[in-house]
mmCIF file of C-alpha atoms in Angstrom:
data_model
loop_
_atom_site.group_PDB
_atom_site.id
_atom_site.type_symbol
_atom_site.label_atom_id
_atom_site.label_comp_id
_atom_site.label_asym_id
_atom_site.label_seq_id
_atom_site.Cartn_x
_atom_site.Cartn_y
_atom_site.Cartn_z
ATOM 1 C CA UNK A 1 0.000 0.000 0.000
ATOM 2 C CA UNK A 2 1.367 3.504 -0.972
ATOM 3 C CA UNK A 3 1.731 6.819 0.786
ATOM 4 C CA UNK A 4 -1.988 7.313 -0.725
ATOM 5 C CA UNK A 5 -3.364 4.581 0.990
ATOM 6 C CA UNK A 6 -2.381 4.589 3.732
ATOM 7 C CA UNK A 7 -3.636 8.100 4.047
ATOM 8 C CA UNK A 8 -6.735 7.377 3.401
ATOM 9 C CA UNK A 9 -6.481 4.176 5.966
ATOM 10 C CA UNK A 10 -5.597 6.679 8.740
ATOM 11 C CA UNK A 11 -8.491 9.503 8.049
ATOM 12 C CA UNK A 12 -11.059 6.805 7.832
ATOM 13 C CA UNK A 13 -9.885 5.523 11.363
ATOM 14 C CA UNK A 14 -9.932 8.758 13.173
ATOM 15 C CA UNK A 15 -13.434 9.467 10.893
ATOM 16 C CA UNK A 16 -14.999 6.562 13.120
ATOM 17 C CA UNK A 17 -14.016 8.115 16.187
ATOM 18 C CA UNK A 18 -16.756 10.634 16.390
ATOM 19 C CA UNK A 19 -16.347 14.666 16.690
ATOM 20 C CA UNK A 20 -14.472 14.144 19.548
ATOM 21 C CA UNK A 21 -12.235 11.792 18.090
ATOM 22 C CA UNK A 22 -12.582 9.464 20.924
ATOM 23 C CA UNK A 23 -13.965 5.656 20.277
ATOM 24 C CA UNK A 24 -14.963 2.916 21.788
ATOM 25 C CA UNK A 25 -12.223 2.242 23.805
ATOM 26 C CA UNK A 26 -10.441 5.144 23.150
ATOM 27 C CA UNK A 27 -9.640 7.986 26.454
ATOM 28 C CA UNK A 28 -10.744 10.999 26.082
ATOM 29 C CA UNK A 29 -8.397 13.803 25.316
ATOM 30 C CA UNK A 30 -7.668 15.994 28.003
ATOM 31 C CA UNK A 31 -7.635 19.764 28.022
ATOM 32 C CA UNK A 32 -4.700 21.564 26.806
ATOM 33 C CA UNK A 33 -2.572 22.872 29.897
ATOM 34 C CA UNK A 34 -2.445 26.235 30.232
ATOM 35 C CA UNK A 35 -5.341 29.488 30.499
ATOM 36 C CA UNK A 36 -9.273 28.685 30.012
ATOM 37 C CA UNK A 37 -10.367 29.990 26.308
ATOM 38 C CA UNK A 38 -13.001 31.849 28.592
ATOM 39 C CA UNK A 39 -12.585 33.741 31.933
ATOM 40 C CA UNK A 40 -13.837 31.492 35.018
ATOM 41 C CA UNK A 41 -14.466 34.728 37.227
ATOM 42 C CA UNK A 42 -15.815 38.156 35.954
ATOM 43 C CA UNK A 43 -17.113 41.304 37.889
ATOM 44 C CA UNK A 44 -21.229 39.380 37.027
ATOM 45 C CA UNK A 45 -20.158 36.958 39.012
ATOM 46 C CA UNK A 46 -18.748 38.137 42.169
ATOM 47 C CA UNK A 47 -21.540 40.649 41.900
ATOM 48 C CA UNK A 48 -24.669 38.127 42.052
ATOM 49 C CA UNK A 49 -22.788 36.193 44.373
ATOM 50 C CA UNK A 50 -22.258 38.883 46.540
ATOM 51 C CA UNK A 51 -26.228 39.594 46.164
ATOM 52 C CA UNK A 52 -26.740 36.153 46.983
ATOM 53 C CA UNK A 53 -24.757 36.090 50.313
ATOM 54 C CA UNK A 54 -25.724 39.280 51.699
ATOM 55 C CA UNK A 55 -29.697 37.804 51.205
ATOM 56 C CA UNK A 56 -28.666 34.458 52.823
ATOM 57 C CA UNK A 57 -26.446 35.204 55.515
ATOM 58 C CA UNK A 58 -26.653 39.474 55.970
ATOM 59 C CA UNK A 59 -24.315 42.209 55.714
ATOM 60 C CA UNK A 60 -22.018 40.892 58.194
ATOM 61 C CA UNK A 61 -21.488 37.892 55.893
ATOM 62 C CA UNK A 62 -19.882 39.708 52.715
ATOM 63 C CA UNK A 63 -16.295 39.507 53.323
ATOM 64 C CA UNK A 64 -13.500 38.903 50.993
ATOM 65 C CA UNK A 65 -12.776 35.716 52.462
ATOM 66 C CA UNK A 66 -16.262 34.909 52.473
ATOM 67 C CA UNK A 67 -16.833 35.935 48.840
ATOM 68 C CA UNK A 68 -14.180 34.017 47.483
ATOM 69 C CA UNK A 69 -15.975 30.764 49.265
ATOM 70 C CA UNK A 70 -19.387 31.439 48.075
ATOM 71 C CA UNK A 71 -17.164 31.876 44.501
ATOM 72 C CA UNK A 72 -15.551 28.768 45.348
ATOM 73 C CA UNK A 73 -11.799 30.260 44.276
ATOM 74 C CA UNK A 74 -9.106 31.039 46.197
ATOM 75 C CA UNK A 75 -9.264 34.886 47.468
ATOM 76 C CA UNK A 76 -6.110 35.699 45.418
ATOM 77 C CA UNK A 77 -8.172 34.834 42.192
ATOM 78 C CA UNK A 78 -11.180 37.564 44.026
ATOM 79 C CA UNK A 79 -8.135 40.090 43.784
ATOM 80 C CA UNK A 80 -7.437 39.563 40.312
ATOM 81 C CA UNK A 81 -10.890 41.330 39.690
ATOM 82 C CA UNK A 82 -11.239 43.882 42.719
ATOM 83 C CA UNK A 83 -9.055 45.535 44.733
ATOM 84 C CA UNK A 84 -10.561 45.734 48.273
ATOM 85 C CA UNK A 85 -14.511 45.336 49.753
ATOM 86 C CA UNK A 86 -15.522 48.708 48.858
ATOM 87 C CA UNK A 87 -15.149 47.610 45.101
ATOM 88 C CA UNK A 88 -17.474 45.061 45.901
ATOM 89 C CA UNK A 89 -20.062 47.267 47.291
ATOM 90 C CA UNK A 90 -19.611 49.479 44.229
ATOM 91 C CA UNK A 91 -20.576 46.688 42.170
ATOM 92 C CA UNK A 92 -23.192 45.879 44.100
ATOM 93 C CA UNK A 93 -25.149 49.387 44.126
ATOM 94 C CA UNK A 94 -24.379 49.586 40.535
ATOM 95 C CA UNK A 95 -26.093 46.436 39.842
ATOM 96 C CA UNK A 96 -29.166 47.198 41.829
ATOM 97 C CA UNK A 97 -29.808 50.827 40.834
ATOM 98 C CA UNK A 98 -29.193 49.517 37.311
ATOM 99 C CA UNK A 99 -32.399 47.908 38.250
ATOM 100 C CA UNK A 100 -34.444 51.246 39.368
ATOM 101 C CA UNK A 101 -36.731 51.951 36.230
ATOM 102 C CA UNK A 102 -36.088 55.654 35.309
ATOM 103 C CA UNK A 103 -37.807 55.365 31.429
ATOM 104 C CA UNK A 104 -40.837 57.504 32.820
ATOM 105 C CA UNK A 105 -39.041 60.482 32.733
ATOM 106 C CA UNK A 106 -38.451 60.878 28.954
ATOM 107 C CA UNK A 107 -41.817 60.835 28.416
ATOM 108 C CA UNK A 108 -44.012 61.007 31.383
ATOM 109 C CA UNK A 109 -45.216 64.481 33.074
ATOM 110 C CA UNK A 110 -42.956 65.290 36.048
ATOM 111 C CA UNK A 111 -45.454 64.138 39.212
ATOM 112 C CA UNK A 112 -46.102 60.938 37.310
ATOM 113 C CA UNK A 113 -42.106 59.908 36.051
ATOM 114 C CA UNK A 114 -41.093 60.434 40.072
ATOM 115 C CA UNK A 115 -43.974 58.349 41.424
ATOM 116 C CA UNK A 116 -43.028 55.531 38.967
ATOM 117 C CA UNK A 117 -39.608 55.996 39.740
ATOM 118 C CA UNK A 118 -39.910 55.701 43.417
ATOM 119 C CA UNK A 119 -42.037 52.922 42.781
ATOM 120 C CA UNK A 120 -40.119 50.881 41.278
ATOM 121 C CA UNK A 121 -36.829 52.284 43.513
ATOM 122 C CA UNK A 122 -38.796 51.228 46.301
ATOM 123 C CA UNK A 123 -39.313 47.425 45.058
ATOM 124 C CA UNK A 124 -35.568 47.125 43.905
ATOM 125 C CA UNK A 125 -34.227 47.627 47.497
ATOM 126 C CA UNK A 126 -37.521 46.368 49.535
ATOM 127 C CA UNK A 127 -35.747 43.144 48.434
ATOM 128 C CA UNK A 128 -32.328 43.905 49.743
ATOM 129 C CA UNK A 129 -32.841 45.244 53.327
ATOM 130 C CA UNK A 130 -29.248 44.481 54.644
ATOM 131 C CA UNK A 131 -27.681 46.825 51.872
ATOM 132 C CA UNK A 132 -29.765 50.102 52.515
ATOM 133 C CA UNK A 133 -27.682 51.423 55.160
ATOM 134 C CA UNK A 134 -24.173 50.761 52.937
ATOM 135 C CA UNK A 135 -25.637 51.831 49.656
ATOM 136 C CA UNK A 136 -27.403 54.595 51.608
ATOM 137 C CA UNK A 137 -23.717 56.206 52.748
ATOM 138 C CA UNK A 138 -21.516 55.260 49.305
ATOM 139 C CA UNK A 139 -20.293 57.264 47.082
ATOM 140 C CA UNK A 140 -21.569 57.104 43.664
ATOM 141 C CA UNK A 141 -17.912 57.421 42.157
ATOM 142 C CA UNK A 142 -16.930 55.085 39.874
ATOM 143 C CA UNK A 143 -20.956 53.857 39.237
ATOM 144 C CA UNK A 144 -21.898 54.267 36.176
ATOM 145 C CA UNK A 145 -25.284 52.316 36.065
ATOM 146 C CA UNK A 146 -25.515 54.414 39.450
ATOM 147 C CA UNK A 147 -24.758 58.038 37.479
ATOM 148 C CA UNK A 148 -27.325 57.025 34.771
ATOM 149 C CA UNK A 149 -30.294 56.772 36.918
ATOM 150 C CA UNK A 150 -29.456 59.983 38.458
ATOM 151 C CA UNK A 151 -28.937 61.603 34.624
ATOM 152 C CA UNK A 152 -32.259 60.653 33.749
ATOM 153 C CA UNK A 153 -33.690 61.423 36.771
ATOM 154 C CA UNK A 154 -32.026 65.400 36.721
ATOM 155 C CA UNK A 155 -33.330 65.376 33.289
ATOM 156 C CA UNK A 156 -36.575 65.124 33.945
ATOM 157 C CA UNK A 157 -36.876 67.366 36.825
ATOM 158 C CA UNK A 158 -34.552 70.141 34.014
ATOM 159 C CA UNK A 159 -37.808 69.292 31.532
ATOM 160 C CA UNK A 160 -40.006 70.131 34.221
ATOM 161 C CA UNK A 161 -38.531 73.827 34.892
ATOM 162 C CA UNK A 162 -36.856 73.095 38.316
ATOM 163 C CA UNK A 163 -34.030 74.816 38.779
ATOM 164 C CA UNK A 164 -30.262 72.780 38.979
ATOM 165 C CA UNK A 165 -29.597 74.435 42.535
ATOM 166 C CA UNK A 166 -32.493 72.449 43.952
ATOM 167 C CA UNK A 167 -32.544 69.130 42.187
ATOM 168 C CA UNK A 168 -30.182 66.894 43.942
ATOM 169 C CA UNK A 169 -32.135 68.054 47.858
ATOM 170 C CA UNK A 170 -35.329 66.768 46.251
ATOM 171 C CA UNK A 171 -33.501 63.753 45.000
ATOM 172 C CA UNK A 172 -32.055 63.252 48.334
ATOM 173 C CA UNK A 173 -35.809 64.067 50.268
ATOM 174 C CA UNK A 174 -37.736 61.545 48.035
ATOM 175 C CA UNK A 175 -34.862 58.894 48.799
ATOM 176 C CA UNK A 176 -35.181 59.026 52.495
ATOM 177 C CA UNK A 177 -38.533 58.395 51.759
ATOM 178 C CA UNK A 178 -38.471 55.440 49.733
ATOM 179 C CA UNK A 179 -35.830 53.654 51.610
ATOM 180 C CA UNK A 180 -37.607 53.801 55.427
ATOM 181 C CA UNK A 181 -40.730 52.922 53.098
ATOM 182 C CA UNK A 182 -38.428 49.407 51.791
ATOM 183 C CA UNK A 183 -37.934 48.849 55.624
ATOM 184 C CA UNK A 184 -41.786 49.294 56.286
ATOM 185 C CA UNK A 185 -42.908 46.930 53.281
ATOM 186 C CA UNK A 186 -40.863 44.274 55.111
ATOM 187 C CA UNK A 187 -42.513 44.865 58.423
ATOM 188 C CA UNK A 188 -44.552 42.450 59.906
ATOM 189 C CA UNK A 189 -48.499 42.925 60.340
ATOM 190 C CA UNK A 190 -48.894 43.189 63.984
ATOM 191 C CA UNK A 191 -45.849 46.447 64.170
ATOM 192 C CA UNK A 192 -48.173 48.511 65.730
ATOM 193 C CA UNK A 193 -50.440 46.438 68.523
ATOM 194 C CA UNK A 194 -49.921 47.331 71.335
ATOM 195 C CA UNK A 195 -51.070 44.260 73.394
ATOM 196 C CA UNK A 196 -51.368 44.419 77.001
ATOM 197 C CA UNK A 197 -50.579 48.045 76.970
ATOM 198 C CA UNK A 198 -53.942 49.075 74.716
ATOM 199 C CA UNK A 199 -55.422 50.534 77.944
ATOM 200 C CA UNK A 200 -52.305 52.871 77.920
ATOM 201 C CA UNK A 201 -52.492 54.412 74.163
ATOM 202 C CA UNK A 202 -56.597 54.160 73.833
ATOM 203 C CA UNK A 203 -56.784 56.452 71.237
ATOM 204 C CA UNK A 204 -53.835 54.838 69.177
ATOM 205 C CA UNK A 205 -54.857 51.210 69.510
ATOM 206 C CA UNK A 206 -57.933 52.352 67.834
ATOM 207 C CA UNK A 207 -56.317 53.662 65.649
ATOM 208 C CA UNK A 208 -54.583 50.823 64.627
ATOM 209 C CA UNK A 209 -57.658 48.703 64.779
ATOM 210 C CA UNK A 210 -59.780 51.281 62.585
ATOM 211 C CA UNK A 211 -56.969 51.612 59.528
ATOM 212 C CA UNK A 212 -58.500 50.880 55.987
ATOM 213 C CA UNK A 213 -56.960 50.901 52.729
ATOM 214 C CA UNK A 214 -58.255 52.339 49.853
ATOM 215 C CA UNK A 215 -58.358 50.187 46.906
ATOM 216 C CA UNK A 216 -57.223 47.014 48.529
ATOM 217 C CA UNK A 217 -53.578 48.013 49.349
ATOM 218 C CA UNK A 218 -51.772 46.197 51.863
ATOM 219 C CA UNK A 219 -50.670 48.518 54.746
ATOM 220 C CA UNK A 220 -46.960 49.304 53.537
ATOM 221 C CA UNK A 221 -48.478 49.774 49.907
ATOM 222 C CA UNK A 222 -50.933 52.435 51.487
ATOM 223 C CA UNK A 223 -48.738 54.455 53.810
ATOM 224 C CA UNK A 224 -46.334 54.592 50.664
ATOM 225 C CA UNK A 225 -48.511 55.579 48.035
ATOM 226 C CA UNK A 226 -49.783 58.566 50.745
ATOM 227 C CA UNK A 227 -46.944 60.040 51.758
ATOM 228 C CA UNK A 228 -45.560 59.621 48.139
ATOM 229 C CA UNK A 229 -48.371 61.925 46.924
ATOM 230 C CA UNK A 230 -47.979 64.364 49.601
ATOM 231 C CA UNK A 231 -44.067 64.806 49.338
ATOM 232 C CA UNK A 232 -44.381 64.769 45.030
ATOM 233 C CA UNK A 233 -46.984 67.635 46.117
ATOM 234 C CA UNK A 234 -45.200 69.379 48.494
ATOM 235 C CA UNK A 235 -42.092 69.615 46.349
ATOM 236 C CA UNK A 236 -44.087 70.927 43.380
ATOM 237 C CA UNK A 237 -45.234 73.665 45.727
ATOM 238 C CA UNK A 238 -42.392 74.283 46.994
ATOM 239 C CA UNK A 239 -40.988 75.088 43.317
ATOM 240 C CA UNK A 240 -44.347 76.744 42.643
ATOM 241 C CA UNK A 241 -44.116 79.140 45.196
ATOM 242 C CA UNK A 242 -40.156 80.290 44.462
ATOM 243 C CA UNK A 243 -41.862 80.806 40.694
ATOM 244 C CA UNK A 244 -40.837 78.084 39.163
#
């Protein structure tokens, strides 16, 4: 048989090995030493991991050390993609104000964008307690998803003719708001009885006992959508009376 043939021998043989080129009986080849074609560890990652331990075990939880477990690599690899916890946390309130819906603005009147906004500001961090008083103090250096939402959000209050000097203190006022109102839509139904002390706050107890909601809300949903009416109309006086 000739150089030809035997050619042709050989390809049919590793042919019948499948598209692996193992067959029956055959090992399967092993990886090529050296780097993964794709990265095993990326800023995603440690950020929904960090998401993930923070709502399983709390605040106290997210350490380096305990980061790199949950990731299940060695904290040197954790370094390799931020420098120190506070990067962490940056990724982290990037990720969750990327999730604050600030479309309303572009195209809604002013009172209507901001009580969407809040809304849905509201829901993003009702489900992430543990980080409000982090998030709450951090800078927003170095945050872009962070920046956006407050671009759009100085946007529309610029469409709406307030004026730059006061933007940023109503920003500020409606986020107090909405955050104490993330802690209240976690609170549990009985906050406010006052048990064997009734006979000492008569007039609050029924109170308590006498609260309706309009439209079916729960009791969170209520107080929120009331005070978020009176401080969206408060500010818009406010602006009204300085001429605005």
């Amino acid at each position: 048989m000739g150089i030809e043939g035997e050619r042709v021998v050989t390809d049919s043989a590793l042919a019948g090995r499948g598209p692996a080129g193992t067959g029956a009986g055959a090992k399967p080849a092993r990886r090529r030493a050296g780097r993964p074609p794709h990265a095993l560890l990326g800023q995603g990652q440690i950020t929904r991991a960090a998401l993930k331990l923070v709502a399983r075990d709390g605040y106290k939880a997210l350490t380096m050390a305990g980061l790199a477990r949950a990731l299940n690599v060695a904290p040197s690899a954790l370094y390799n993609h931020v420098a120190s916890k506070q990067d962490v946390l940056l990724l982290v309130e990037d990720a969750l104000m990327g999730r604050v819906d600030v479309s309303a603005f572009a195209r809604r009147p002013w009172g209507e964008a901001v009580r969407l906004w809040a809304h849905s500001y509201r829901q993003v961090f009702s489900a992430h307690l543990p980080l409000i008083p982090v998030i709450a103090l951090l800078p927003v250096t170095n945050a872009p998803q962070t920046i956006r939402m407050y671009e759009a959000v100085t946007e529309g209050f610029l469409r709406a003719g307030w004026p730059p000097e006061g933007i940023v203190n109503a920003i500020v006022a409606l986020e107090s708001f909405i955050f104490g109102s993330a802690y209240d839509a976690n609170a549990p139904a009985d906050i406010f009885a006052t048990g064997e002390l009734a006979d000492r706050a008569p007039r609050f107890s029924d109170a308590v006992a006498r609260r309706r909601n309009p439209e079916g809300l729960n009791d969170a949903d209520a107080a929120f959508a009331l005070g978020l009416d009176a401080l969206v109309a408060g500010l818009a006086a406010c602006q009204s009376d300085r001429g605005v």
